[in-house]
Coordinates of N, CA and C in Angstrom, one line a residue:
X464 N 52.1 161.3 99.2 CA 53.3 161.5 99.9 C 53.4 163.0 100.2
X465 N 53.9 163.1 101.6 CA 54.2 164.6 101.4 C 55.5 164.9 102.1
X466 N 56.2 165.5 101.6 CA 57.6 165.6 102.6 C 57.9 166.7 102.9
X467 N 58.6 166.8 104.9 CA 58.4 168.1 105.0 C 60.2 168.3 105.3
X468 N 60.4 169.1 104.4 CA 61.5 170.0 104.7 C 62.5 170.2 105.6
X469 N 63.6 169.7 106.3 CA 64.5 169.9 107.2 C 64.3 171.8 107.4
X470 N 64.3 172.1 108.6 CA 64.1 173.7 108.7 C 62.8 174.6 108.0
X471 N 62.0 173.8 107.5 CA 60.5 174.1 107.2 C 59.4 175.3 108.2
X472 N 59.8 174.1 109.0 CA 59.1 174.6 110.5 C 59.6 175.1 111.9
X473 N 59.8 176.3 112.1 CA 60.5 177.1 113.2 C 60.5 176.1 114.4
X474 N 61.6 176.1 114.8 CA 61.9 175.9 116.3 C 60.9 176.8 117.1
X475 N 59.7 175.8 118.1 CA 58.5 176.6 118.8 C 59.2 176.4 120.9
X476 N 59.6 177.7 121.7 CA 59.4 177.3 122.9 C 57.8 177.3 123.4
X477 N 57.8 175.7 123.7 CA 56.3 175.6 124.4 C 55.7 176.5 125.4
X478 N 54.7 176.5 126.1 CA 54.2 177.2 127.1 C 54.6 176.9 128.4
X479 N 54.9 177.5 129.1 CA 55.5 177.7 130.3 C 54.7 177.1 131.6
X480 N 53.2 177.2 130.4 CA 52.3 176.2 131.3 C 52.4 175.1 132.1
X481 N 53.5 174.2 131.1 CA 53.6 173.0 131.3 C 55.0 172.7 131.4
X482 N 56.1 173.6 131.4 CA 57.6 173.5 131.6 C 58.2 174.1 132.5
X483 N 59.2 173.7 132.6 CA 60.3 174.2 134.3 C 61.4 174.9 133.0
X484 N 61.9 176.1 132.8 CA 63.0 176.2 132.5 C 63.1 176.5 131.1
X485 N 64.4 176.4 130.2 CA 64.0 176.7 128.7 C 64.3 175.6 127.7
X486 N 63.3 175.3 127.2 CA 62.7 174.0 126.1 C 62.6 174.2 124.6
X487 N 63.3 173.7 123.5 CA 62.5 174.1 122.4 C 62.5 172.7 121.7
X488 N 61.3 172.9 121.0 CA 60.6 171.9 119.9 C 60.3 172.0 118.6
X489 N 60.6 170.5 117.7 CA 61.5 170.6 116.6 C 60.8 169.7 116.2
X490 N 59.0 170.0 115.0 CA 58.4 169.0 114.8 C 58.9 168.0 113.7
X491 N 58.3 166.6 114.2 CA 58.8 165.5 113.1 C 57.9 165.1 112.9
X492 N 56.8 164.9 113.5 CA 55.4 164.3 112.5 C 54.3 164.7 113.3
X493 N 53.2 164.7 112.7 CA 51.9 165.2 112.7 C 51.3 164.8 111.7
X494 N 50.8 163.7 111.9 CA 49.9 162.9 111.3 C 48.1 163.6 110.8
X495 N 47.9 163.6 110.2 CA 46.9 163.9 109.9 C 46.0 162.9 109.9
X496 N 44.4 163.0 110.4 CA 43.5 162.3 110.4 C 43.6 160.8 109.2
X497 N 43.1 159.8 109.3 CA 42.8 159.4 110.9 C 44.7 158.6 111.2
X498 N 45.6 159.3 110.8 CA 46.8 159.3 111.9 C 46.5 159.5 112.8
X499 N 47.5 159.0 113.9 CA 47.2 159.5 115.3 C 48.7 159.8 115.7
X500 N 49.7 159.3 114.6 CA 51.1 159.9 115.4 C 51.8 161.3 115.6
X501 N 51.6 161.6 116.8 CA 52.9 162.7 116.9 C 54.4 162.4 117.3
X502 N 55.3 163.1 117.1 CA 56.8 163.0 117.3 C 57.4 164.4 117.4
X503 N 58.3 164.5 118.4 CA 58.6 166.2 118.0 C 60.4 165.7 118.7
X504 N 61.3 166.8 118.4 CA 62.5 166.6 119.2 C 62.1 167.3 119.9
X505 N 62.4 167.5 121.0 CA 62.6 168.4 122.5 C 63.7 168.4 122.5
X506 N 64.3 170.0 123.0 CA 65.3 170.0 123.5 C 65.4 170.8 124.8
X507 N 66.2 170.3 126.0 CA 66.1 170.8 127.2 C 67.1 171.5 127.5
X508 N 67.2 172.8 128.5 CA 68.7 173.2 128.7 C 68.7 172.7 130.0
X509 N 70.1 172.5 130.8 CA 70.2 171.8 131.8 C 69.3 172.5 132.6
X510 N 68.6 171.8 133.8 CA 67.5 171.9 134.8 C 66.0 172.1 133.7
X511 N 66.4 171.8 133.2 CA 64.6 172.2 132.7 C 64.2 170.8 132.3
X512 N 62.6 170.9 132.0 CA 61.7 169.6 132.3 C 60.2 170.1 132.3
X513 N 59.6 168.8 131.6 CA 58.3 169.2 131.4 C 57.5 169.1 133.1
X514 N 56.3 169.6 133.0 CA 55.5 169.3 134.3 C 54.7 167.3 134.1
X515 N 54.0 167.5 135.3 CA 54.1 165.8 136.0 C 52.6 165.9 134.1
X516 N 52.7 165.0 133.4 CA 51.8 164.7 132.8 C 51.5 163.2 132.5
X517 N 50.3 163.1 131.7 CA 49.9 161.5 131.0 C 49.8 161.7 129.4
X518 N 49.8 160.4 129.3 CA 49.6 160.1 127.3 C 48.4 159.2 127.6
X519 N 47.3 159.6 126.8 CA 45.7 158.4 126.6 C 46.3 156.8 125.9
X520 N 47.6 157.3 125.4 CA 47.6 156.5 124.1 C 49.3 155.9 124.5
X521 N 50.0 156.4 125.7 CA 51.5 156.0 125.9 C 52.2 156.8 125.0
X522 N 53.2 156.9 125.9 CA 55.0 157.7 125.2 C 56.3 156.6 124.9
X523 N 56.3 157.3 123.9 CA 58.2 156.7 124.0 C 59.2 157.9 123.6
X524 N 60.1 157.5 124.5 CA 61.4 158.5 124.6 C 62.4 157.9 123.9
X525 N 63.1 158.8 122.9 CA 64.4 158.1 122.5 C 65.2 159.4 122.6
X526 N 66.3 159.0 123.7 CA 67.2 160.1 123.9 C 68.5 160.1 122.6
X527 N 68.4 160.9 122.0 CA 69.3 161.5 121.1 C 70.3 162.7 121.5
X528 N 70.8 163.0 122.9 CA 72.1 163.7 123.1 C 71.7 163.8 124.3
X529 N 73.0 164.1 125.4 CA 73.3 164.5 126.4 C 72.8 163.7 127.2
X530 N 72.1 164.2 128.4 CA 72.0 163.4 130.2 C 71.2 164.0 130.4
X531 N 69.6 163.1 130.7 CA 68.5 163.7 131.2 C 67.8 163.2 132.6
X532 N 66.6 163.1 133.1 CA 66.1 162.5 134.1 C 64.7 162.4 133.7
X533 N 63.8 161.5 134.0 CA 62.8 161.4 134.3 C 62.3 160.1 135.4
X534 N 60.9 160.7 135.5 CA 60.4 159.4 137.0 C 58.7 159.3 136.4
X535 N 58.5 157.9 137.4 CA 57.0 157.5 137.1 C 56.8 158.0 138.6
X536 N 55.2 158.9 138.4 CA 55.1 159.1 139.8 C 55.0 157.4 140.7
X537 N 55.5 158.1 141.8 CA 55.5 156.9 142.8 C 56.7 156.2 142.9
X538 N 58.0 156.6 141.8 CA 59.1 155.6 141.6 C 60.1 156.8 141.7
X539 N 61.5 156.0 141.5 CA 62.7 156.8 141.7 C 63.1 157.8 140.2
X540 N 63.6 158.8 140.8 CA 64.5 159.6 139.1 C 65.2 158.8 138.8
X541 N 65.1 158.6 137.5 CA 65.8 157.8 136.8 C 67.1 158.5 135.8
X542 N 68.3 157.9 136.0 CA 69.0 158.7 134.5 C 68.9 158.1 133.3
X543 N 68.8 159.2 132.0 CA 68.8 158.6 130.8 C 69.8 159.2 130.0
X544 N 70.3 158.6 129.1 CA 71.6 159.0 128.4 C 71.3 158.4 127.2
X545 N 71.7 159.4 125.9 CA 72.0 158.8 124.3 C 71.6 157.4 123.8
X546 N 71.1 157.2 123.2 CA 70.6 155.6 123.0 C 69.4 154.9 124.0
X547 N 69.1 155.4 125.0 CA 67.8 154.7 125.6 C 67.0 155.5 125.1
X548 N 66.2 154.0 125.3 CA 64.6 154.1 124.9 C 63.4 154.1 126.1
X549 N 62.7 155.3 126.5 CA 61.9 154.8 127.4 C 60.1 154.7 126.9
X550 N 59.8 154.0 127.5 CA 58.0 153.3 127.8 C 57.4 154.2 128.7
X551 N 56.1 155.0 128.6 CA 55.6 155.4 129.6 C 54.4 155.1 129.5
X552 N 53.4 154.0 129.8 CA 52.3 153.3 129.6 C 51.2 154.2 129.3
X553 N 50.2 154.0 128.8 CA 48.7 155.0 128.9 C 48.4 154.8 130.2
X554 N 48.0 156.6 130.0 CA 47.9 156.9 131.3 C 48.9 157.2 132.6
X555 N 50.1 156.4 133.0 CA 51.0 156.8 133.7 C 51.6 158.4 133.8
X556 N 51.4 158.6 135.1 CA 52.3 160.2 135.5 C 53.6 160.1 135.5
X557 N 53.9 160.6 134.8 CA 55.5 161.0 134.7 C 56.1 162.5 134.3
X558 N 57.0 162.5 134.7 CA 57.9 163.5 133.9 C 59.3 163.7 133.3
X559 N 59.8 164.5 132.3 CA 61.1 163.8 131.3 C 61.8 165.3 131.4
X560 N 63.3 165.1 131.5 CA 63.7 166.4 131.0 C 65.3 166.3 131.4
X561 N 66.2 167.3 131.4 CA 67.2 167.3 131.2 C 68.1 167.5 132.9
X562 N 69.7 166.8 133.0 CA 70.3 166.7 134.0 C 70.2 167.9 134.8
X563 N 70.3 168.4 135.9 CA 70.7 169.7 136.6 C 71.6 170.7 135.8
X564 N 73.2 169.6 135.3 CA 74.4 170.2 134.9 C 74.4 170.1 133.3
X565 N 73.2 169.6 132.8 CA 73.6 169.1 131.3 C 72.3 168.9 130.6
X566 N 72.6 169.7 129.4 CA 71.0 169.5 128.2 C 71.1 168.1 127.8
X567 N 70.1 168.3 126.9 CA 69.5 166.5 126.8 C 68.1 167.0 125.6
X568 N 68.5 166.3 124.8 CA 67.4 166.2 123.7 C 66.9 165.1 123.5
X569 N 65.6 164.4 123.4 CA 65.5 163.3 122.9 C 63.7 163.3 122.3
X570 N 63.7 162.4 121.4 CA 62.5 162.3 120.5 C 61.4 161.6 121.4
X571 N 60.4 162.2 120.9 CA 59.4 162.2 121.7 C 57.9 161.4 121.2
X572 N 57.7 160.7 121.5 CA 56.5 159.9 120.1 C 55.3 159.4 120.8
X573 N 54.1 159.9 120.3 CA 52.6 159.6 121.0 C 51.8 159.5 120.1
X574 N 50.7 158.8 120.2 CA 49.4 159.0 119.4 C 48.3 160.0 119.8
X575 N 47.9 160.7 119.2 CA 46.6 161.7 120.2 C 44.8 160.4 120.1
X576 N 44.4 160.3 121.1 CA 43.4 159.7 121.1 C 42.3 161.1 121.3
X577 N 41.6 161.1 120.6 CA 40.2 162.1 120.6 C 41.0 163.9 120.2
X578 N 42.1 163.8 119.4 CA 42.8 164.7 119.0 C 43.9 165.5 120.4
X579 N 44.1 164.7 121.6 CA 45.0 165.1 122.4 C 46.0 164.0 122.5
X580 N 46.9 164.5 122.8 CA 48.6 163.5 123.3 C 48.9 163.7 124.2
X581 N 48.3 164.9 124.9 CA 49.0 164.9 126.3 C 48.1 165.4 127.1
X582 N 48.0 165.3 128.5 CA 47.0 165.5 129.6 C 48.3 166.5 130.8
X583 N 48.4 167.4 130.9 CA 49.1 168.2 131.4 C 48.6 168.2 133.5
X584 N 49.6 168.3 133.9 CA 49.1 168.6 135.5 C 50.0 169.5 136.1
X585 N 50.6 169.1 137.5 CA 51.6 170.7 137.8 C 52.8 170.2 138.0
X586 N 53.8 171.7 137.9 CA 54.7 171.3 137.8 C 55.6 170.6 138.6
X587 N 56.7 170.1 138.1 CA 57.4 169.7 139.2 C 58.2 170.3 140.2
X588 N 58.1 169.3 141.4 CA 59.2 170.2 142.8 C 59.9 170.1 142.7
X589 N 60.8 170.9 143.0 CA 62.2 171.2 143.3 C 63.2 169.5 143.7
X590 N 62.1 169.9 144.8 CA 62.4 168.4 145.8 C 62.6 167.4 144.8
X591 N 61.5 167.0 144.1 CA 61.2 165.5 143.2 C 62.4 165.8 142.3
X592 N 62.4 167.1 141.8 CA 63.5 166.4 140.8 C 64.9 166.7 141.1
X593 N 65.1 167.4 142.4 CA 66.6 167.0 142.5 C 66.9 165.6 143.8
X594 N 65.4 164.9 143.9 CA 66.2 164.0 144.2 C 67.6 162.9 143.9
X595 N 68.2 162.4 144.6 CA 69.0 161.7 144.2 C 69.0 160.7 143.2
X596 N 69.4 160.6 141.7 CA 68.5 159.9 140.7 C 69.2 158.2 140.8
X597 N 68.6 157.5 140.3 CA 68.8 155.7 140.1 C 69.3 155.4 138.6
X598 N 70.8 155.0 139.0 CA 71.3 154.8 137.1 C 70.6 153.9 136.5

């Protein structure tokens, strides 16, 4: 057993590589071999949002505050709010992140297959994400 510490581990902003705006992450698991789960909180400030990426292994979202957006490429922005859960299949492009007018945090959970969780691409447009979103 090992337990890790509420406030243990610093609040990290990610790389800019892969995000619109300002983001910080708040780890909850990191499994060690042969684990494969990761989990982190994200938190987004209004307009920000990760870039278009995939999971080898699938995501799930569990929004824990505020009003966010995300979309599967090819489909509509979707809104998400406190209590949903979202699926993002292996493999599927997507991207997740918080309303225009309002932050949004929510938990983030993947497995790494061959030691990666995420497959990163470019960022998002302007356009895509302020389209008109689908409740």
């Amino acid at each position: 057993m090992k337990i890790n510490r509420a406030g243990a581990a610093a609040s990290v902003v990610p790389s800019a590589d892969y995000f619109t705006g300002t983001v910080w992450q708040d780890p909850i698991a990191n499994a060690p071999e042969p684990g494969r789960v990761r989990a982190l909180l994200v938190t987004f400030a209004p307009g920000a949002r990760t870039n278009w990426h995939t999971h080898p292994l699938g995501q799930t979202l569990f929004v824990a505050s505020g009003v966010g957006r995300c979309q599967s490429d090819g489909g509509p922005v979707r809104v998400i709010r406190p209590g949903d859960s979202i699926w993002f299949a292996p493999g599927e492009r997507h991207w997740h992140g918080a309303a225009p007018d309002a932050g949004m945090s929510h938990i983030a959970i993947q497995e790494a297959k061959d030691g990666e969780a995420a497959d990163w691409a470019e960022p998002v447009s302007d356009a895509d994400y302020g389209a008109d979103p689908e409740d």
